Each structure stands twice: as structure tokens, then as C-alpha cells.
mmCIF file of N, CA and C in Angstrom:
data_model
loop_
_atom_site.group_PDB
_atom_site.id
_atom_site.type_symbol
_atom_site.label_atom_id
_atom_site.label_comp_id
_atom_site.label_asym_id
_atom_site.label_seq_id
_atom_site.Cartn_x
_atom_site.Cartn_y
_atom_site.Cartn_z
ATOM 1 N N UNK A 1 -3.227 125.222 -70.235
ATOM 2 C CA UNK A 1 -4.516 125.178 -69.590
ATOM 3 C C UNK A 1 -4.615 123.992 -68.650
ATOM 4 N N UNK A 2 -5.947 123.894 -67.867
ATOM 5 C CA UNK A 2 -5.926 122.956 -66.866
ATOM 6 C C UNK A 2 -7.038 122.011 -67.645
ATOM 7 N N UNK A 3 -6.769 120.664 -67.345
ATOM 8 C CA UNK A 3 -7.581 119.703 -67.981
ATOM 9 C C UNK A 3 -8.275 118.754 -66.796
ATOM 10 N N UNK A 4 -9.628 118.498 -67.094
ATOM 11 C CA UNK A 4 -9.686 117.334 -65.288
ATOM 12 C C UNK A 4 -10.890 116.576 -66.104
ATOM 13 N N UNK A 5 -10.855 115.417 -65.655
ATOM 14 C CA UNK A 5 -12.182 114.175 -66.004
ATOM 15 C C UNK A 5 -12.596 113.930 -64.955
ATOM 16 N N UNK A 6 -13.695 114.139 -64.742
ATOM 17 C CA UNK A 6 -14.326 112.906 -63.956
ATOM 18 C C UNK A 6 -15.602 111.697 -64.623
ATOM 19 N N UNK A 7 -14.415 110.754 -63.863
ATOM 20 C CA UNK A 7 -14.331 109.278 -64.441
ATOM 21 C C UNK A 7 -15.709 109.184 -63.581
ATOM 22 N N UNK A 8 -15.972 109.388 -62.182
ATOM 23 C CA UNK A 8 -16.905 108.308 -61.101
ATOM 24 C C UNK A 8 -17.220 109.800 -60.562
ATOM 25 N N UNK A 9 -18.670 109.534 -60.003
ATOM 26 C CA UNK A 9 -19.521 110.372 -59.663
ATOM 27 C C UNK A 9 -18.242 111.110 -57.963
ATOM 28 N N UNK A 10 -18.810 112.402 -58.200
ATOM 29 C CA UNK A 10 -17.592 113.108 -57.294
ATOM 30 C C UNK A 10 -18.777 112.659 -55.692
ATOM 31 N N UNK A 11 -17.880 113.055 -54.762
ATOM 32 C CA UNK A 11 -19.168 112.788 -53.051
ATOM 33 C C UNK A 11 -19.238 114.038 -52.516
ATOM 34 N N UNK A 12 -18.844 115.177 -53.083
ATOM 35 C CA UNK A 12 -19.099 116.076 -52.848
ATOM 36 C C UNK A 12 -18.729 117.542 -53.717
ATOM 37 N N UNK A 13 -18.915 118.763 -53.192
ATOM 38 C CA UNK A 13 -18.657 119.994 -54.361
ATOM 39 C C UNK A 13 -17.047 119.736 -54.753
ATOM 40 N N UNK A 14 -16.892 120.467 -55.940
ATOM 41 C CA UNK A 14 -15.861 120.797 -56.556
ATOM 42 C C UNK A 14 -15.067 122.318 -56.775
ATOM 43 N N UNK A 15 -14.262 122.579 -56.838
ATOM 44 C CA UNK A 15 -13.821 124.428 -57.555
ATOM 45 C C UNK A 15 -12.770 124.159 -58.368
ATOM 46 N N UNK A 16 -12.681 124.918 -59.602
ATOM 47 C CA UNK A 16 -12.046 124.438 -60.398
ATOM 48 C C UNK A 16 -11.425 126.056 -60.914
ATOM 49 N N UNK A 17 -10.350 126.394 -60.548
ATOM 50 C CA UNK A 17 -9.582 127.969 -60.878
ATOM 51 C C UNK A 17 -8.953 128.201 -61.683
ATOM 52 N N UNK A 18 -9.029 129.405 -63.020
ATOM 53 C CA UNK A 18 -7.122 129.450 -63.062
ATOM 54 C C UNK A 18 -7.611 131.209 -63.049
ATOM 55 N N UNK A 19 -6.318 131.716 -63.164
ATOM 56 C CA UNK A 19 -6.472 133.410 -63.638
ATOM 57 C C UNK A 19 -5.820 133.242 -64.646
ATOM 58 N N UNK A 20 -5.244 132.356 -65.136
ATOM 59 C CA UNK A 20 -4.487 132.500 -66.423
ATOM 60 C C UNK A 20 -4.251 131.229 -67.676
ATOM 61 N N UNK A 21 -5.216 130.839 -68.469
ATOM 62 C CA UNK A 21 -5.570 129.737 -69.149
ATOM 63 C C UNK A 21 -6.684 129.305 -69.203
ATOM 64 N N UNK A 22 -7.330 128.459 -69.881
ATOM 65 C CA UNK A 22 -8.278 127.492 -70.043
ATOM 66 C C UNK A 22 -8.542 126.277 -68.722
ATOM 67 N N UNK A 23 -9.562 126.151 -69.037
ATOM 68 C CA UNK A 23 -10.088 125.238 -68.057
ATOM 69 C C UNK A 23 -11.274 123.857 -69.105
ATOM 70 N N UNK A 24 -10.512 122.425 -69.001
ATOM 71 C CA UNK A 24 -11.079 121.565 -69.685
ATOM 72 C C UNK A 24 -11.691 120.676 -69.360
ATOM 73 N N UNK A 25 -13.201 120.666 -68.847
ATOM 74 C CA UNK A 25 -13.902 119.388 -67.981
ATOM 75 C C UNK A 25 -14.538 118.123 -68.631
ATOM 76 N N UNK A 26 -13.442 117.526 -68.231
ATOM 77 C CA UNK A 26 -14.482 116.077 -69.216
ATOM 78 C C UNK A 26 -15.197 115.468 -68.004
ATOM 79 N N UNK A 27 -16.292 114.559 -68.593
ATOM 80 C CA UNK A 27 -17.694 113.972 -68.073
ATOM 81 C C UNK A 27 -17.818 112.643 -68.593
ATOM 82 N N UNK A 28 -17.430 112.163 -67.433
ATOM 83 C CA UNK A 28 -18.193 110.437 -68.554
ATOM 84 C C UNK A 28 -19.570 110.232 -68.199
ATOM 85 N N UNK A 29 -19.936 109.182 -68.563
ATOM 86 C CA UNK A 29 -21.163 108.595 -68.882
ATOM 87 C C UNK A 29 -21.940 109.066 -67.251
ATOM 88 N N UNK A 30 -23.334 109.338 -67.028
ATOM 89 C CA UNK A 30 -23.572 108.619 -65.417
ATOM 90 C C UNK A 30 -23.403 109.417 -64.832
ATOM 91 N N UNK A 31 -22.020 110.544 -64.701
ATOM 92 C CA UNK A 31 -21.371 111.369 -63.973
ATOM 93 C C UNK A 31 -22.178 112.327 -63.715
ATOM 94 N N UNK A 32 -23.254 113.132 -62.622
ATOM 95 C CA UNK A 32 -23.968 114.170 -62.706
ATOM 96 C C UNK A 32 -23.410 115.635 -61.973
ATOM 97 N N UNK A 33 -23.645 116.508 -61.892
ATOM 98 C CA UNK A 33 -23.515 117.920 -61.061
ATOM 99 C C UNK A 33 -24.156 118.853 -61.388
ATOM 100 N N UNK A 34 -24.148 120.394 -60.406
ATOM 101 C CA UNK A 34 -24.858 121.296 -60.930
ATOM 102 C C UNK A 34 -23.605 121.967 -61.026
ATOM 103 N N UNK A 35 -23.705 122.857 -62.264
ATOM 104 C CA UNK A 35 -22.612 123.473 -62.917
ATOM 105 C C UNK A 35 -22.825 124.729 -62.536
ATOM 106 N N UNK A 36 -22.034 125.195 -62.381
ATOM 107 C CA UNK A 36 -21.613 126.753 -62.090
ATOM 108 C C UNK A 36 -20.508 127.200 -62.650
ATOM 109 N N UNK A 37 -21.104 127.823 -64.324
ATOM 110 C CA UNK A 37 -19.175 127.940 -64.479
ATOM 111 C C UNK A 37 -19.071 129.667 -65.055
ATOM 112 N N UNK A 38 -18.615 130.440 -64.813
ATOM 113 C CA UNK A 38 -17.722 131.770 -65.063
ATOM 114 C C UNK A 38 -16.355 131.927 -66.238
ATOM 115 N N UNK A 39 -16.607 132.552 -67.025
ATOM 116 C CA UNK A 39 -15.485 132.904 -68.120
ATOM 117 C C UNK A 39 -15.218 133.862 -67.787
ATOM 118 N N UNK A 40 -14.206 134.515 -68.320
ATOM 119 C CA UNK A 40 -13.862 136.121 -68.871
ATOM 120 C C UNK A 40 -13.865 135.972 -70.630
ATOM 121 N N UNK A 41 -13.925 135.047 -70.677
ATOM 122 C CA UNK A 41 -14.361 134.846 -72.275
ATOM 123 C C UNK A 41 -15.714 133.980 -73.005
ATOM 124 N N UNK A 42 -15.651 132.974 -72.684
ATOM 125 C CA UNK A 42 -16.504 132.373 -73.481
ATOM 126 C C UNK A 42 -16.514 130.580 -72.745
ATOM 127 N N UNK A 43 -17.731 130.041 -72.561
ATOM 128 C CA UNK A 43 -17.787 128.663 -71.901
ATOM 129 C C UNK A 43 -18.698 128.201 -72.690
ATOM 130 N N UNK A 44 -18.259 126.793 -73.236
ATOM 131 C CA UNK A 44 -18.977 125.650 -74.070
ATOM 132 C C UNK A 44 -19.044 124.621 -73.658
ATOM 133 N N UNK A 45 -20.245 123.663 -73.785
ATOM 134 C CA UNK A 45 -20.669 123.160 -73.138
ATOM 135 C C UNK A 45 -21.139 121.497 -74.032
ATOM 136 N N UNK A 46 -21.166 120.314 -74.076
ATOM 137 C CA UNK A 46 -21.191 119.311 -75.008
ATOM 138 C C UNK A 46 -23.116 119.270 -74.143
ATOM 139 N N UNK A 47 -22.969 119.786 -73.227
ATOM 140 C CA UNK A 47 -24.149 119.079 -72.683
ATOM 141 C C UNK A 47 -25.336 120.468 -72.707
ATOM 142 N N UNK A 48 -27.053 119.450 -72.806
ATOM 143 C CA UNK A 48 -27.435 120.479 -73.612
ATOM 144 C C UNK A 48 -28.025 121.630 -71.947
ATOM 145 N N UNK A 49 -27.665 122.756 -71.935
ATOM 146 C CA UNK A 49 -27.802 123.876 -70.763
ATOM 147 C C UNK A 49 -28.148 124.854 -70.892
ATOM 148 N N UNK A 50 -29.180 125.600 -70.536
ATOM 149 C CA UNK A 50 -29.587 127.024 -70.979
ATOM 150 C C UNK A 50 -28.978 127.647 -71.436
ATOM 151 N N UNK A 51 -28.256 128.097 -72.276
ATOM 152 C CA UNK A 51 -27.157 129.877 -72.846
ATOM 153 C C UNK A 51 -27.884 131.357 -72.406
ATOM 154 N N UNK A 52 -27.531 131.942 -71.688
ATOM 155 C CA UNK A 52 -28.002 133.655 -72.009
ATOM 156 C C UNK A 52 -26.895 134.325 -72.791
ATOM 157 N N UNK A 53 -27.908 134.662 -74.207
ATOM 158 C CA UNK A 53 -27.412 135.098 -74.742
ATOM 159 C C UNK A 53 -26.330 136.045 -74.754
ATOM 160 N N UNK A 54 -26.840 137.394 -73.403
ATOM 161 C CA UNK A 54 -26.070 138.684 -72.843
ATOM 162 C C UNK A 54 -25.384 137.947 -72.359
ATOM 163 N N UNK A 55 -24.791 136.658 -71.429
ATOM 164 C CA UNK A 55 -23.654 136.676 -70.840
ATOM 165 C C UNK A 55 -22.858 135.265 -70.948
ATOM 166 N N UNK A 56 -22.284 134.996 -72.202
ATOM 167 C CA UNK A 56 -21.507 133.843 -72.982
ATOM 168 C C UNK A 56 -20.996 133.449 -71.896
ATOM 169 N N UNK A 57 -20.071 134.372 -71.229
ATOM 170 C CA UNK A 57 -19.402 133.958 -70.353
ATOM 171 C C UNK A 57 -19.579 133.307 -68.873
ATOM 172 N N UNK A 58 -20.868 132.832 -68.813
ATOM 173 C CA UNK A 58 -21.242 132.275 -67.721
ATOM 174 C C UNK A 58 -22.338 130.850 -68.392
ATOM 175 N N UNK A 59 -22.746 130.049 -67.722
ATOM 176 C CA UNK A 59 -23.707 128.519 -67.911
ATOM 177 C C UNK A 59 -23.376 127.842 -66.483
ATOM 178 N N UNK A 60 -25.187 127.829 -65.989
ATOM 179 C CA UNK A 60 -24.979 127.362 -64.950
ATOM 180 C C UNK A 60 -26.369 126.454 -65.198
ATOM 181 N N UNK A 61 -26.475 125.297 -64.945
ATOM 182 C CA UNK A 61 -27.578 124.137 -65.123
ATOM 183 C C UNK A 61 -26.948 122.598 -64.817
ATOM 184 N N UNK A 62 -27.852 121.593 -64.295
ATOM 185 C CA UNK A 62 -28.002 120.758 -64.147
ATOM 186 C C UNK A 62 -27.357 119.442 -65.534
ATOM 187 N N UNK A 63 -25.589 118.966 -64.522
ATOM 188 C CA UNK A 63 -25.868 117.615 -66.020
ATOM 189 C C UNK A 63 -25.672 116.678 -65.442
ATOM 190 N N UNK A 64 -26.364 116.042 -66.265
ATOM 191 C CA UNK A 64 -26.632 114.417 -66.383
ATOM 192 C C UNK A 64 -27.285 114.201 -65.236
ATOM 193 N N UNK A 65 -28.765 115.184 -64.885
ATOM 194 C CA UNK A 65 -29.482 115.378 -63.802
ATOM 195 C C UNK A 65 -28.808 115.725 -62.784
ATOM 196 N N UNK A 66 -27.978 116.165 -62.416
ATOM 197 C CA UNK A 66 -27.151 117.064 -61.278
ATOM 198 C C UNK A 66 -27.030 115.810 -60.389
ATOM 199 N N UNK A 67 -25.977 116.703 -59.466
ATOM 200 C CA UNK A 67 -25.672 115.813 -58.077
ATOM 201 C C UNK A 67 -24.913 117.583 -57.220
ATOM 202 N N UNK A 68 -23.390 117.229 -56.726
ATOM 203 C CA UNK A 68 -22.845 117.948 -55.757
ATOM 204 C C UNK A 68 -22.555 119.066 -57.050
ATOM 205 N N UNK A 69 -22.360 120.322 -56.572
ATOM 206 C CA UNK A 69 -21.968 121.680 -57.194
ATOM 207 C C UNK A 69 -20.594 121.501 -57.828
ATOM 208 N N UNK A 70 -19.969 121.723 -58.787
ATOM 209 C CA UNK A 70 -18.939 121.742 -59.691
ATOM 210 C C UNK A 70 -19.045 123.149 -60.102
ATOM 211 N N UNK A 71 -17.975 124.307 -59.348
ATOM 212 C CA UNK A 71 -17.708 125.677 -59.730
ATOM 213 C C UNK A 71 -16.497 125.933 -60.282
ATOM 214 N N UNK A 72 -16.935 126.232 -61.499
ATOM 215 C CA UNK A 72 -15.430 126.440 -62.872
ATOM 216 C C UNK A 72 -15.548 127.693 -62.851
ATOM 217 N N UNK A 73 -14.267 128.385 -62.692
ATOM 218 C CA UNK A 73 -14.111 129.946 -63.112
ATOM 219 C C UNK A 73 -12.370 129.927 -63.683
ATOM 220 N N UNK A 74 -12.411 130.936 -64.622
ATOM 221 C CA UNK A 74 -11.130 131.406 -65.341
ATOM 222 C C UNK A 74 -11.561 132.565 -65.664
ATOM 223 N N UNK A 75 -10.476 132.891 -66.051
ATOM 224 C CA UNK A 75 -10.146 134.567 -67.238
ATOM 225 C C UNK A 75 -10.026 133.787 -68.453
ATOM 226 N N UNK A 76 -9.345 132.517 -68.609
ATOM 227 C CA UNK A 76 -9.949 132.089 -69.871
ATOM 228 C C UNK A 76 -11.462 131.552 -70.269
ATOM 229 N N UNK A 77 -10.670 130.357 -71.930
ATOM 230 C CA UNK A 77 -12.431 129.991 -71.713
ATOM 231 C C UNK A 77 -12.298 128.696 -70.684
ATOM 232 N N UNK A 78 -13.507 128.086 -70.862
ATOM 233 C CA UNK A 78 -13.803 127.000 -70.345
ATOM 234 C C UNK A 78 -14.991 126.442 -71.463
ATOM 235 N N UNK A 79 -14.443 124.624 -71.072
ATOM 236 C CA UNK A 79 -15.114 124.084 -72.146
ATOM 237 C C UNK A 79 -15.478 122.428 -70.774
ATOM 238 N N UNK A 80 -16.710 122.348 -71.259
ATOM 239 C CA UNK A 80 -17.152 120.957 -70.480
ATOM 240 C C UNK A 80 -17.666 120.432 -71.972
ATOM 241 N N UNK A 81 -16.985 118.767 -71.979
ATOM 242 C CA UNK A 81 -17.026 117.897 -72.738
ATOM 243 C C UNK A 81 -17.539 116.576 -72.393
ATOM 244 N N UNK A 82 -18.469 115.798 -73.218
ATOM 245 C CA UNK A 82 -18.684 114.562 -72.753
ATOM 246 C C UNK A 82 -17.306 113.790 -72.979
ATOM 247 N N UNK A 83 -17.111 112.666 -72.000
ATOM 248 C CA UNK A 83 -16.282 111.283 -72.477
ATOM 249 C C UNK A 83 -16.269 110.590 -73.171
#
């Protein structure tokens, strides 16, 4: 799977791909974005973000009060973690 931190606030959007594996976003402290993230399975989240129930496989909300867009998509899962 693919693993990425961000350490320091990003200056602009992000995309974050695979078609084949996991996708692992760590977050430190401070760090904000609006999340946009897509599964084909299942996305978890350390930070607290709306869930719809009907569609696990998607969470899209504001962390650590947002900043630039951060778009995660896989066929696996995806997991955003605090630091």
C-alpha cells in the first residue's frame, strides 16, 4: 500500500491514487484540508467526519478546520490517521 504524512500544512490541493492497494494518510497536529476520499471498500477516519451510512466507501468533510482539497481514491481501503 501507499503511505504519506503530512508533517506542515500543504500550499495547495493534493491527489492521492492507487488501483491496487491501500492508501495511508497521516496528519499531524495543525495540519488542515478538505477531504475528499473514495474507496471501493471501506475509508476510516481518526478524525471526527460525517459517515453515510449507504456509502462506507466514501467521507468527505473538513479536518482540523480545512484548508486546500486532499483527494484520496483507491480500489482499496483508505485510512486517515492522526500523528
Amino acid at each position: 500500500g501507499v503511505k504519506v504524512n503530512f508533517l506542515g500544512q500543504p500550499d495547495d490541493r493534493s491527489n492521492l491514487s492507487t488501483t491496487g492497494g491501500s492508501i495511508t494518510v497521516g496528519v499531524a497536529d495543525g495540519v488542515g484540508f478538505d477531504l475528499r476520499a473514495k474507496s471501493g471498500v471501506r475509508v476510516k477516519s481518526d478524525f471526527a467526519l460525517p459517515v453515510d451510512k449507504d456509502s462506507p466507501g466514501r467521507l468527505d468533510g473538513a479536518v482540523n478546520g480545512g484548508g486546500p482539497r486532499l483527494s484520496v481514491s483507491s480500489s482499496g481501503r483508505i485510512r486517515i490517521q492522526k500523528l
